[in-house]
Coordinates of C-alpha atoms and ligand atoms in Angstrom, one line a residue:
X2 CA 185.0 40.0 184.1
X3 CA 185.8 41.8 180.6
X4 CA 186.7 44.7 182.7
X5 CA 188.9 43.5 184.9
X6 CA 190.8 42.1 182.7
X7 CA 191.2 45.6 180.5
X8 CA 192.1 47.1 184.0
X9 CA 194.5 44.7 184.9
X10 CA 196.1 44.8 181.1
X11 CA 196.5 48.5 181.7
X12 CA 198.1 48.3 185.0
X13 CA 200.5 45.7 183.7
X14 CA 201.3 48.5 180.4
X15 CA 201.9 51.0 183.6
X16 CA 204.0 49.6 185.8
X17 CA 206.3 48.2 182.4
X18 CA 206.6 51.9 181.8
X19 CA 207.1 53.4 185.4
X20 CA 210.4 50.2 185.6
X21 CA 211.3 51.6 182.1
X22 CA 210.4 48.3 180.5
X23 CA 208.8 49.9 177.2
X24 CA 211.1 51.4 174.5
X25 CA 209.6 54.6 173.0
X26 CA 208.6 53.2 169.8
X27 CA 206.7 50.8 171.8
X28 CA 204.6 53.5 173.7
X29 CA 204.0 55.6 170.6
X30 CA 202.7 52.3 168.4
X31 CA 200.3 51.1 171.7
X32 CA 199.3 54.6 172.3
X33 CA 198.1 55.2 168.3
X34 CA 195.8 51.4 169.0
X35 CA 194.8 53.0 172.1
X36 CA 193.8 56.3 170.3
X37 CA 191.7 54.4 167.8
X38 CA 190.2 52.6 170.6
X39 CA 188.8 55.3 172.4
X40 CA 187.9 57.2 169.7
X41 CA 185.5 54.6 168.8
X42 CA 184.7 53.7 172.8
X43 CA 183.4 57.4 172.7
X44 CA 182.1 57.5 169.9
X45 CA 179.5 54.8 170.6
X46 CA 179.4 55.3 174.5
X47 CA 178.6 59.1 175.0
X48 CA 176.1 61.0 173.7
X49 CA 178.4 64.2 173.1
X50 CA 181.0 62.8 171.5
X51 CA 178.6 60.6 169.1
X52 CA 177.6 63.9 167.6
X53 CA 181.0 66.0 168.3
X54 CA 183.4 63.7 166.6
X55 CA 181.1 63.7 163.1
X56 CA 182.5 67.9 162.7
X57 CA 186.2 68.0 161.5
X58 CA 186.6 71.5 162.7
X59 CA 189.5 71.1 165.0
X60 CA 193.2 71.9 164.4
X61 CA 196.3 69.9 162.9
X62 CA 197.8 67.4 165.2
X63 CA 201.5 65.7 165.3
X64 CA 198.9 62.8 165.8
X65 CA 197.6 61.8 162.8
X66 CA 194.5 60.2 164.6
X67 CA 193.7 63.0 166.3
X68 CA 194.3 65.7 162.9
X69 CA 191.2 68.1 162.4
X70 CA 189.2 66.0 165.5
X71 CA 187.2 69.0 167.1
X72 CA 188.9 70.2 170.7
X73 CA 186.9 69.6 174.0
X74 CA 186.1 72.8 175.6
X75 CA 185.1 73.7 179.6
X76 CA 182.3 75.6 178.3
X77 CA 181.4 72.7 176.2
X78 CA 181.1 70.4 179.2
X79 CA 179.2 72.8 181.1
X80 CA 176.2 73.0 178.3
X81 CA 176.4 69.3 178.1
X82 CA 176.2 68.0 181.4
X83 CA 176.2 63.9 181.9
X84 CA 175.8 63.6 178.0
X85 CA 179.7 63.7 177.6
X86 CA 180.2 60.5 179.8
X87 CA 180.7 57.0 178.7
X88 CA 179.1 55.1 181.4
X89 CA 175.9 54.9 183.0
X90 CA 176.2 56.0 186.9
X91 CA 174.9 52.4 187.8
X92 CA 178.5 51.3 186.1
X93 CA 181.1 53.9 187.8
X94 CA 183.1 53.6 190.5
X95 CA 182.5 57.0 192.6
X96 CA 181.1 60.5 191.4
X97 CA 182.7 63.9 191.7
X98 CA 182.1 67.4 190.2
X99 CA 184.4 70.2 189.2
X100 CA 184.1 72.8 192.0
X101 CA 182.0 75.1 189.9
X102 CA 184.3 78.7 191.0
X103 CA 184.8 79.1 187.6
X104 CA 181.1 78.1 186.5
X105 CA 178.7 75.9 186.4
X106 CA 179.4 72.2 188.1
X107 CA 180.8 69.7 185.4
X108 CA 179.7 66.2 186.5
X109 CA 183.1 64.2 187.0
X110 CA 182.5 60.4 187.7
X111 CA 185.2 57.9 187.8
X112 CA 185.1 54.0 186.9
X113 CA 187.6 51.7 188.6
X114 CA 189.5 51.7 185.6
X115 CA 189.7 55.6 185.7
X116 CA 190.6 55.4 189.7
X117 CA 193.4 52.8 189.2
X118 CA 195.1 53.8 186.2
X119 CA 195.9 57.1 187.3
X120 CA 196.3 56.0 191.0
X121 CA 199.0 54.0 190.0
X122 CA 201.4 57.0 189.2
X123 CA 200.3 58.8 192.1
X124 CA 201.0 55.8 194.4
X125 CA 204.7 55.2 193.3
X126 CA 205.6 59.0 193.0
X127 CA 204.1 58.9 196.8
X128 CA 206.2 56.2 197.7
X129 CA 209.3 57.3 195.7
X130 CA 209.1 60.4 197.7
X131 CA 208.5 59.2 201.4
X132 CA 211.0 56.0 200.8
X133 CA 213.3 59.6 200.3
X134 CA 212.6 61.5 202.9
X135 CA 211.7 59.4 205.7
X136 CA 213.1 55.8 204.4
X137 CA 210.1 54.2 205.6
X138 CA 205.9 55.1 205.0
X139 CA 205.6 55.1 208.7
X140 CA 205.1 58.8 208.6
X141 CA 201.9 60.5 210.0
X142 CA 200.6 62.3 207.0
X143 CA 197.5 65.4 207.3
X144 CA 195.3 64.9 203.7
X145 CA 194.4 68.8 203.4
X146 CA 191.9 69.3 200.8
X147 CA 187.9 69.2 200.6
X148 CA 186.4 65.9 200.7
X149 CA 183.0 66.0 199.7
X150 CA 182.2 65.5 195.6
X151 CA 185.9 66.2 195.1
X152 CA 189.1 63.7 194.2
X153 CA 191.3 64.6 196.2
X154 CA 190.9 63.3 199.6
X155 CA 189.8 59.9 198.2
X156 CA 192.6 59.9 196.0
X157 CA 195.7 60.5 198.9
X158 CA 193.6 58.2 201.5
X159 CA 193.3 55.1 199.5
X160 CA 197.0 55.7 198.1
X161 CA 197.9 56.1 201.7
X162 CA 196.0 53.4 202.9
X163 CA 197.2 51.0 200.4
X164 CA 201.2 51.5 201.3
X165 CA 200.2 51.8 205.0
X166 CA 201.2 55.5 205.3
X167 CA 199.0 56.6 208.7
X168 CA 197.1 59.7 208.1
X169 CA 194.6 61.9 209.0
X170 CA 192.2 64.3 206.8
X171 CA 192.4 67.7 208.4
X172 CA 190.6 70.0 205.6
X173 CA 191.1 73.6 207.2
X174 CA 188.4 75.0 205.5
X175 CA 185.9 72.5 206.7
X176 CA 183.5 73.8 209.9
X177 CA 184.4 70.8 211.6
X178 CA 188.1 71.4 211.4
X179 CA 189.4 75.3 211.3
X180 CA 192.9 76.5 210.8
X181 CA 193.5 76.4 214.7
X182 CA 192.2 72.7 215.1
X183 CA 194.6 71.4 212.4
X184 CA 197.7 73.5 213.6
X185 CA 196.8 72.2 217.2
X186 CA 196.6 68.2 215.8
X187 CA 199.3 68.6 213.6
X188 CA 201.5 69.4 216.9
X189 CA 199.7 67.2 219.1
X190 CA 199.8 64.3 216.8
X191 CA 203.3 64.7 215.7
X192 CA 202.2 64.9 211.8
X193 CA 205.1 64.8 209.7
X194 CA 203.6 64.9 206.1
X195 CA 201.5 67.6 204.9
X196 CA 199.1 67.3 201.8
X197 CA 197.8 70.6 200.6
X198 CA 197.9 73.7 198.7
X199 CA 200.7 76.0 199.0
X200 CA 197.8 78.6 199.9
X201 CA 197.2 76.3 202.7
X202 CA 200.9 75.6 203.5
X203 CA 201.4 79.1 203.7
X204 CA 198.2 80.3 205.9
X205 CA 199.2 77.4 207.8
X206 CA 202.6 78.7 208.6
X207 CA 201.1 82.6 209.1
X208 CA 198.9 80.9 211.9
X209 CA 201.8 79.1 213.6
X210 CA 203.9 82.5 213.6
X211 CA 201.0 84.4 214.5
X212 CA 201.1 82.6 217.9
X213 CA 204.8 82.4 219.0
X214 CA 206.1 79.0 217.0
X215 CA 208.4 78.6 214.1
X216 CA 206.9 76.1 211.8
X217 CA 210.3 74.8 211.2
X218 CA 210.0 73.8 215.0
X219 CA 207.1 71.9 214.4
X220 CA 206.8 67.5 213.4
X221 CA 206.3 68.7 209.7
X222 CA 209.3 67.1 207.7
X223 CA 207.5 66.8 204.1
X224 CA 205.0 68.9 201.8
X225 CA 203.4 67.6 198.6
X226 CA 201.5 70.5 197.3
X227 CA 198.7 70.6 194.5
X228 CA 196.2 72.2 193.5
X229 CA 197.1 75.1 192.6
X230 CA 199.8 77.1 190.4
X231 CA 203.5 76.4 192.7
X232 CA 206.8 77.5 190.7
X233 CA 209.7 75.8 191.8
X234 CA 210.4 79.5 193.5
X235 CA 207.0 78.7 195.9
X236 CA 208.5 74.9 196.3
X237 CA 211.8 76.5 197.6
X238 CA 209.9 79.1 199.6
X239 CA 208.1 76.7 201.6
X240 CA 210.9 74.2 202.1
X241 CA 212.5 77.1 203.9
X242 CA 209.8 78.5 205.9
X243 CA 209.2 74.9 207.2
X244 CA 212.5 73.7 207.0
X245 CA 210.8 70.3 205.2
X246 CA 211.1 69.1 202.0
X247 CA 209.0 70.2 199.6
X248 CA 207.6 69.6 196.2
X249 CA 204.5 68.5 193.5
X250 CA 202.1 66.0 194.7
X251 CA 200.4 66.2 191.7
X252 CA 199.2 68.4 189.0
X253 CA 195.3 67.1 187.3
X254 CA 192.1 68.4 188.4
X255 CA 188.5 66.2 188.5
X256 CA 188.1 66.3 184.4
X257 CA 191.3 65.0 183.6
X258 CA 192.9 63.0 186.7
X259 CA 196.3 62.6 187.5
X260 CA 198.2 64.1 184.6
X261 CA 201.4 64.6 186.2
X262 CA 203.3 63.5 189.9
X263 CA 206.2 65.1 192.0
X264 CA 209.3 63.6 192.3
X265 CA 211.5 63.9 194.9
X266 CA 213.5 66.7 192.6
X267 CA 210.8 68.9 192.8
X268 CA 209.7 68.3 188.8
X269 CA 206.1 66.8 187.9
X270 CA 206.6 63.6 185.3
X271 CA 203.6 62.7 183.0
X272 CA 201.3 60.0 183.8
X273 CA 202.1 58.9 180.0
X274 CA 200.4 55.7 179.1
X275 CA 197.2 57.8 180.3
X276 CA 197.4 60.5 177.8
X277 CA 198.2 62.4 174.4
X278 CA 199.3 65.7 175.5
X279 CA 199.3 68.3 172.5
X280 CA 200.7 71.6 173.4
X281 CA 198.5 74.3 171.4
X282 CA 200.9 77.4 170.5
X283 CA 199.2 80.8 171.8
X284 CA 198.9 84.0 169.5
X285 CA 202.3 86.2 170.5
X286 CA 203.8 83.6 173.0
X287 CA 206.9 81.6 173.1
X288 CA 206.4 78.5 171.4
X289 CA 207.4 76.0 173.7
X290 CA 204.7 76.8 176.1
X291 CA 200.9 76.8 175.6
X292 CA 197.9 75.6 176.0
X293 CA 197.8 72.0 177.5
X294 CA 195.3 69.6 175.5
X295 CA 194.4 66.2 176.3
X296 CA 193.4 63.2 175.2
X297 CA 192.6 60.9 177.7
X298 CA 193.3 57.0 176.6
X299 CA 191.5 55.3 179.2
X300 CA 188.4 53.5 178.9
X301 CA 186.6 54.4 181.7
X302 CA 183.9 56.8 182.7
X303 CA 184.0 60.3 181.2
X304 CA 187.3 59.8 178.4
X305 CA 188.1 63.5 176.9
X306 CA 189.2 64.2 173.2
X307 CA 191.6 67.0 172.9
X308 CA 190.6 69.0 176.1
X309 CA 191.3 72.2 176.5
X310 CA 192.7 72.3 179.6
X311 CA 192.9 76.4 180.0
X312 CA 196.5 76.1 181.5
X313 CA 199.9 76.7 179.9
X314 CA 202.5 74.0 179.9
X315 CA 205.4 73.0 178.8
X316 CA 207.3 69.7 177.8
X317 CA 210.7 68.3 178.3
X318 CA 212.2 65.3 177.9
X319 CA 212.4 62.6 181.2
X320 CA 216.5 63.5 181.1
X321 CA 215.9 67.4 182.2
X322 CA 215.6 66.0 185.7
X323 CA 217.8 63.6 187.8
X324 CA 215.1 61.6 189.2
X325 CA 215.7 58.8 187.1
X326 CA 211.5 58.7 185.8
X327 CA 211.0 57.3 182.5
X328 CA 208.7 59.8 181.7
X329 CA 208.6 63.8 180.6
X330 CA 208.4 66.2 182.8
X331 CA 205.7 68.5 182.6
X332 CA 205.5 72.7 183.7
X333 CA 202.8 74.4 184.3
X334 CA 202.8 78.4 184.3
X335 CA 199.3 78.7 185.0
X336 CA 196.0 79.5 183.2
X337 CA 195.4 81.3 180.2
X338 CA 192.6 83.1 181.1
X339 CA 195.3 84.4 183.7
X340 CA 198.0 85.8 181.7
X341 CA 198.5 90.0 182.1
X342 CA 199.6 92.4 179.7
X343 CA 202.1 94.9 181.7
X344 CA 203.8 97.2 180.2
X345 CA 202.5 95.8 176.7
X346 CA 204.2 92.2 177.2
X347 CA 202.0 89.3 178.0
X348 CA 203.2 88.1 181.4
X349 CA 202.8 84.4 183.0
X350 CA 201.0 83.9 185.8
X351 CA 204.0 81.7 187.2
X352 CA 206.4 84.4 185.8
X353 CA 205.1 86.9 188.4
X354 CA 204.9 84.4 190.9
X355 CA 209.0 83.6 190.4
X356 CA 209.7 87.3 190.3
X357 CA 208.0 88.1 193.4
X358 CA 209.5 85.3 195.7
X359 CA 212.8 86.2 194.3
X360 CA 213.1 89.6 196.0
X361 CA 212.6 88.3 199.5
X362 CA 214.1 85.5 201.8
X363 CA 211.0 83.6 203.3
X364 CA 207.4 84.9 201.7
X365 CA 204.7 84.5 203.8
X366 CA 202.0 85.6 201.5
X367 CA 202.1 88.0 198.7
X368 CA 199.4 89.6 197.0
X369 CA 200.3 92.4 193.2
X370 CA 197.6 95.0 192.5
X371 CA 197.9 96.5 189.0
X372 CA 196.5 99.8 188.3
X373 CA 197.1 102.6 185.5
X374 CA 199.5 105.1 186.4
X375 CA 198.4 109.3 186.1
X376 CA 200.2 109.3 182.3
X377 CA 198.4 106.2 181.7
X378 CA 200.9 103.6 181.7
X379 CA 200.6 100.7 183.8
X380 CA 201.8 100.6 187.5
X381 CA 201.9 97.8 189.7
X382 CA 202.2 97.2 193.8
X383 CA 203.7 94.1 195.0
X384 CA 202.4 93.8 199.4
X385 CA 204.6 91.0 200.9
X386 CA 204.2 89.0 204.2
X387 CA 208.1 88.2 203.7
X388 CA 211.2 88.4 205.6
X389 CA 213.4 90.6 203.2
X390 CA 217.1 89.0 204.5
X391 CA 219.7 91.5 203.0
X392 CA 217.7 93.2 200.5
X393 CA 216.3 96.5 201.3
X394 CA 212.9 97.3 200.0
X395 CA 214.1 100.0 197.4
X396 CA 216.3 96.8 196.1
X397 CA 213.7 94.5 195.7
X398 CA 211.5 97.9 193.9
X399 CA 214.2 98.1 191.7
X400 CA 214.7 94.2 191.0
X401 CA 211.1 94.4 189.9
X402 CA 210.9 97.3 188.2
X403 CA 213.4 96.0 186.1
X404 CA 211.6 92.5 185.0
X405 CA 208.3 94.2 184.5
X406 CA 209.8 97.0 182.6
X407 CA 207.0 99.3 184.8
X408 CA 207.5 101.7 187.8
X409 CA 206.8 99.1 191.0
X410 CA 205.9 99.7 194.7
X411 CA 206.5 97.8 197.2
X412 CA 205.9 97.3 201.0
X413 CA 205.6 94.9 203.9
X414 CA 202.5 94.1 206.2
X415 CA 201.7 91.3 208.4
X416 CA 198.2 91.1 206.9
X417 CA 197.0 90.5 204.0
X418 CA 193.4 90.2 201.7
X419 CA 191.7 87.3 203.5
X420 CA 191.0 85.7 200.1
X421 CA 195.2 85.0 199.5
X422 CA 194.2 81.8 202.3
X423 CA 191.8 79.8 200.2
X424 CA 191.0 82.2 197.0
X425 CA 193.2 80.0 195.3
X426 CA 190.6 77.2 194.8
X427 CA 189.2 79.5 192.8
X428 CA 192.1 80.7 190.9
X429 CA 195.5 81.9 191.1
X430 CA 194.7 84.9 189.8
X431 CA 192.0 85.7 192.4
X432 CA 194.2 85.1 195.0
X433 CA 196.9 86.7 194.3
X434 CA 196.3 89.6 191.6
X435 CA 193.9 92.5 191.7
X436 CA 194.1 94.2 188.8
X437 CA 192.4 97.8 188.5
X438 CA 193.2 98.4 185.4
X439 CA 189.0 97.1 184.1
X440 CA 186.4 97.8 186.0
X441 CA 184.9 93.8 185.4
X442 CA 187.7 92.7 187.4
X443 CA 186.9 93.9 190.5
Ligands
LIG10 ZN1 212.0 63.9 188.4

């Protein structure tokens, strides 16, 4: 009873903020209570953090609460296991893992709390976004991600389910399903609402050209991506190759929720009663980007104290987009661990991503090997699945050649490295980047 009452005190303190009910002084005082209540939530509730929280080793904070507190790391939830969460798995709501590419499984359960409270931004970005495109939630919509000990599909079919959007969950990758099935159904059906990856958005539209139709021919009039890094260059790229519109669905993973949701102007908004976001500045970066850290606010099953994230992001204030959200936008250039030096300058993932798309008209898949030239300096190929509109390959070399401040190839082919389709679960980088330049990378 105790519970439901905190949940439903929270949901009230959410939907204030999403109708712009709560000044910014407000937020700021309930989210410094908040911060002292979880702290001491964790402190007594998990295992981990009982110890953790005792060293003082962590960085300076603009939150005094959080000043010196040790960060969370990835590799310190992987040697922890179930001694970082809160609850006992007789009190959650539903269990997940981390997809354990990158490593070891991380367990990732979630208490009702956790599965309402952040369901609650996803919910009215969702609606915000269908009310726009289709002025109605009568809109048949394919959930495209893996099911099983993962978020996602429970996520976008209760969501669904609860504003009485139809849908169906057509997971490509799944034996059951297949890349042909779901183009086939997504004809037959008349879906009109895609859920996926831009991997999957893409490999999806390669299948459809691949056998005579034009996926702007097809039902598909909406595409909220996620999942993986998508600059608003890839948003734009596959608003035009499906003629639909196109944007964030939301940007989180299984540790930390939904952090951020699309709007209909293509931005992601913070989920911020939810979270303290620190940006941690990276050695010989811009300052206004770097490493995302979080402290998660909820009460619920598996609460995080200043987690490193691994992926760079930026903040801006709610008025940078038209939308008319209440809160900041958040964007994401993709993970630390991915960032290249070429040509001696550390490059963004999401800045390659932008500078690639911008060369052609339509890209239907790209893929940038990297390799050290014969006088040693760095050299990279850029193989597109793209129509190229007006620009001739030797413009698009040049146009490259000039960002990256390195000699550039580049060429055209219909196929590309199987693992540009679904690689991307794994990381960006994997996908889309070979670099030969280190023999560990290949
Ligand atoms: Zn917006």
């Amino acid at each position: 009873m105790i519970r439901e009452l905190l949940n439903q005190e929270w949901l009230i303190s959410i939907a204030e903020h999403l109708n712009g009910q709560t000044e910014w002084g407000v937020m700021r005082q309930v989210q410094d209570l908040r911060t002292q209540e979880i702290l001491k939530y964790v402190e007594s509730q998990s295992p981990f953090y009982g110890e953790h929280l005792r060293n003082r080793t962590g960085g300076d904070s603009e939150f005094a609460l959080l000043h010196g507190l040790p960060y969370t790391t990835k590799s310190d939830l992987r040697a922890v296991g179930t001694a970082v969460c809160s609850l006992p798995f007789n009190r959650i709501a539903t269990y997940y893992e981390t997809t354990g590419t990158t490593g070891k499984s991380t367990p990732c359960p979630r208490a009702s709390i956790d599965v309402e409270t952040s369901g609650a931004y996803v919910q009215q970005a969702v609606q915000k976004v269908y009310q726009s495109t289709f002025g109605t939630m009568q809109a048949l919509t394919a959930i495209m991600g893996p099911s099983e000990l993962y978020a996602f599909g429970d996520t976008y079919g209760e969501i669904c389910r609860n504003l009485g959007i139809p849908f169906v969950r057509l997971w490509p990758e799944s034996p059951r399903v297949g890349l042909e099935k779901a183009a086939h159904l997504i004809a037959e059906l008349g879906v009109s609402s895609l859920i996926c990856s831009p991997a999957v958005a893409l490999a999806l539209a390669r299948f459809y050209k691949s056998i005579g139709v034009e996926p702007s021919g097809t039902p598909v009039k909406q595409i909220l991506v996620l999942g993986e890094l998508c600059t608003p260059e890839m948003l734009s790229n596959i608003s035009l190759i499906w003629g639909a519109h196109c944007t964030h669905g939301l940007y989180g993973s299984q540790e930390t929720h939904a952090v951020a949701t699309g709007c209909t102007h293509g931005n992601l908004h913070l989920s911020e009663t939810n979270y303290l976001v620190e940006i941690l500045p990276q050695e010989g970066m811009d300052s206004s980007v770097g490493e995302l850290c979080l402290t998660m606010l909820v009460p619920g099953a598996k609460p995080l104290i200043r987690f490193r994230t691994g992926d760079l992001a930026s903040l801006y204030p709610a008025s940078v987009c038209g939308c008319g959200s209440h809160s900041r936008c958040l964007r994401i250039f993709g993970r630390a661990d991915d960032v290249m030096t070429i040509g001696g300058r550390k490059v963004f993932p999401a800045t390659i991503e932008s500078a690639v798309l911008g060369v052609a008209d339509c890209v239907w898949g790209y893929q940038v090997d990297v390799r050290l030239g014969k006088d040693g300096t760095d050299e990279i190929e850029v193989t597109l699945a793209a129509e190229m509109g007006n620009r001739s390959i030797s413009q698009a070399r040049e146009l490259l050649a000039a960002q990256f401040n390195v000699p550039v190839q580049v060429s055209l082919q219909n196929q590309l490295d199987p693992r540009t389709e679904t690689g991307a679960y794994i990381s960006w980088k994997y996908a889309r980047i070979r670099d030969w330049r280190s023999s560990h990378d290949q």
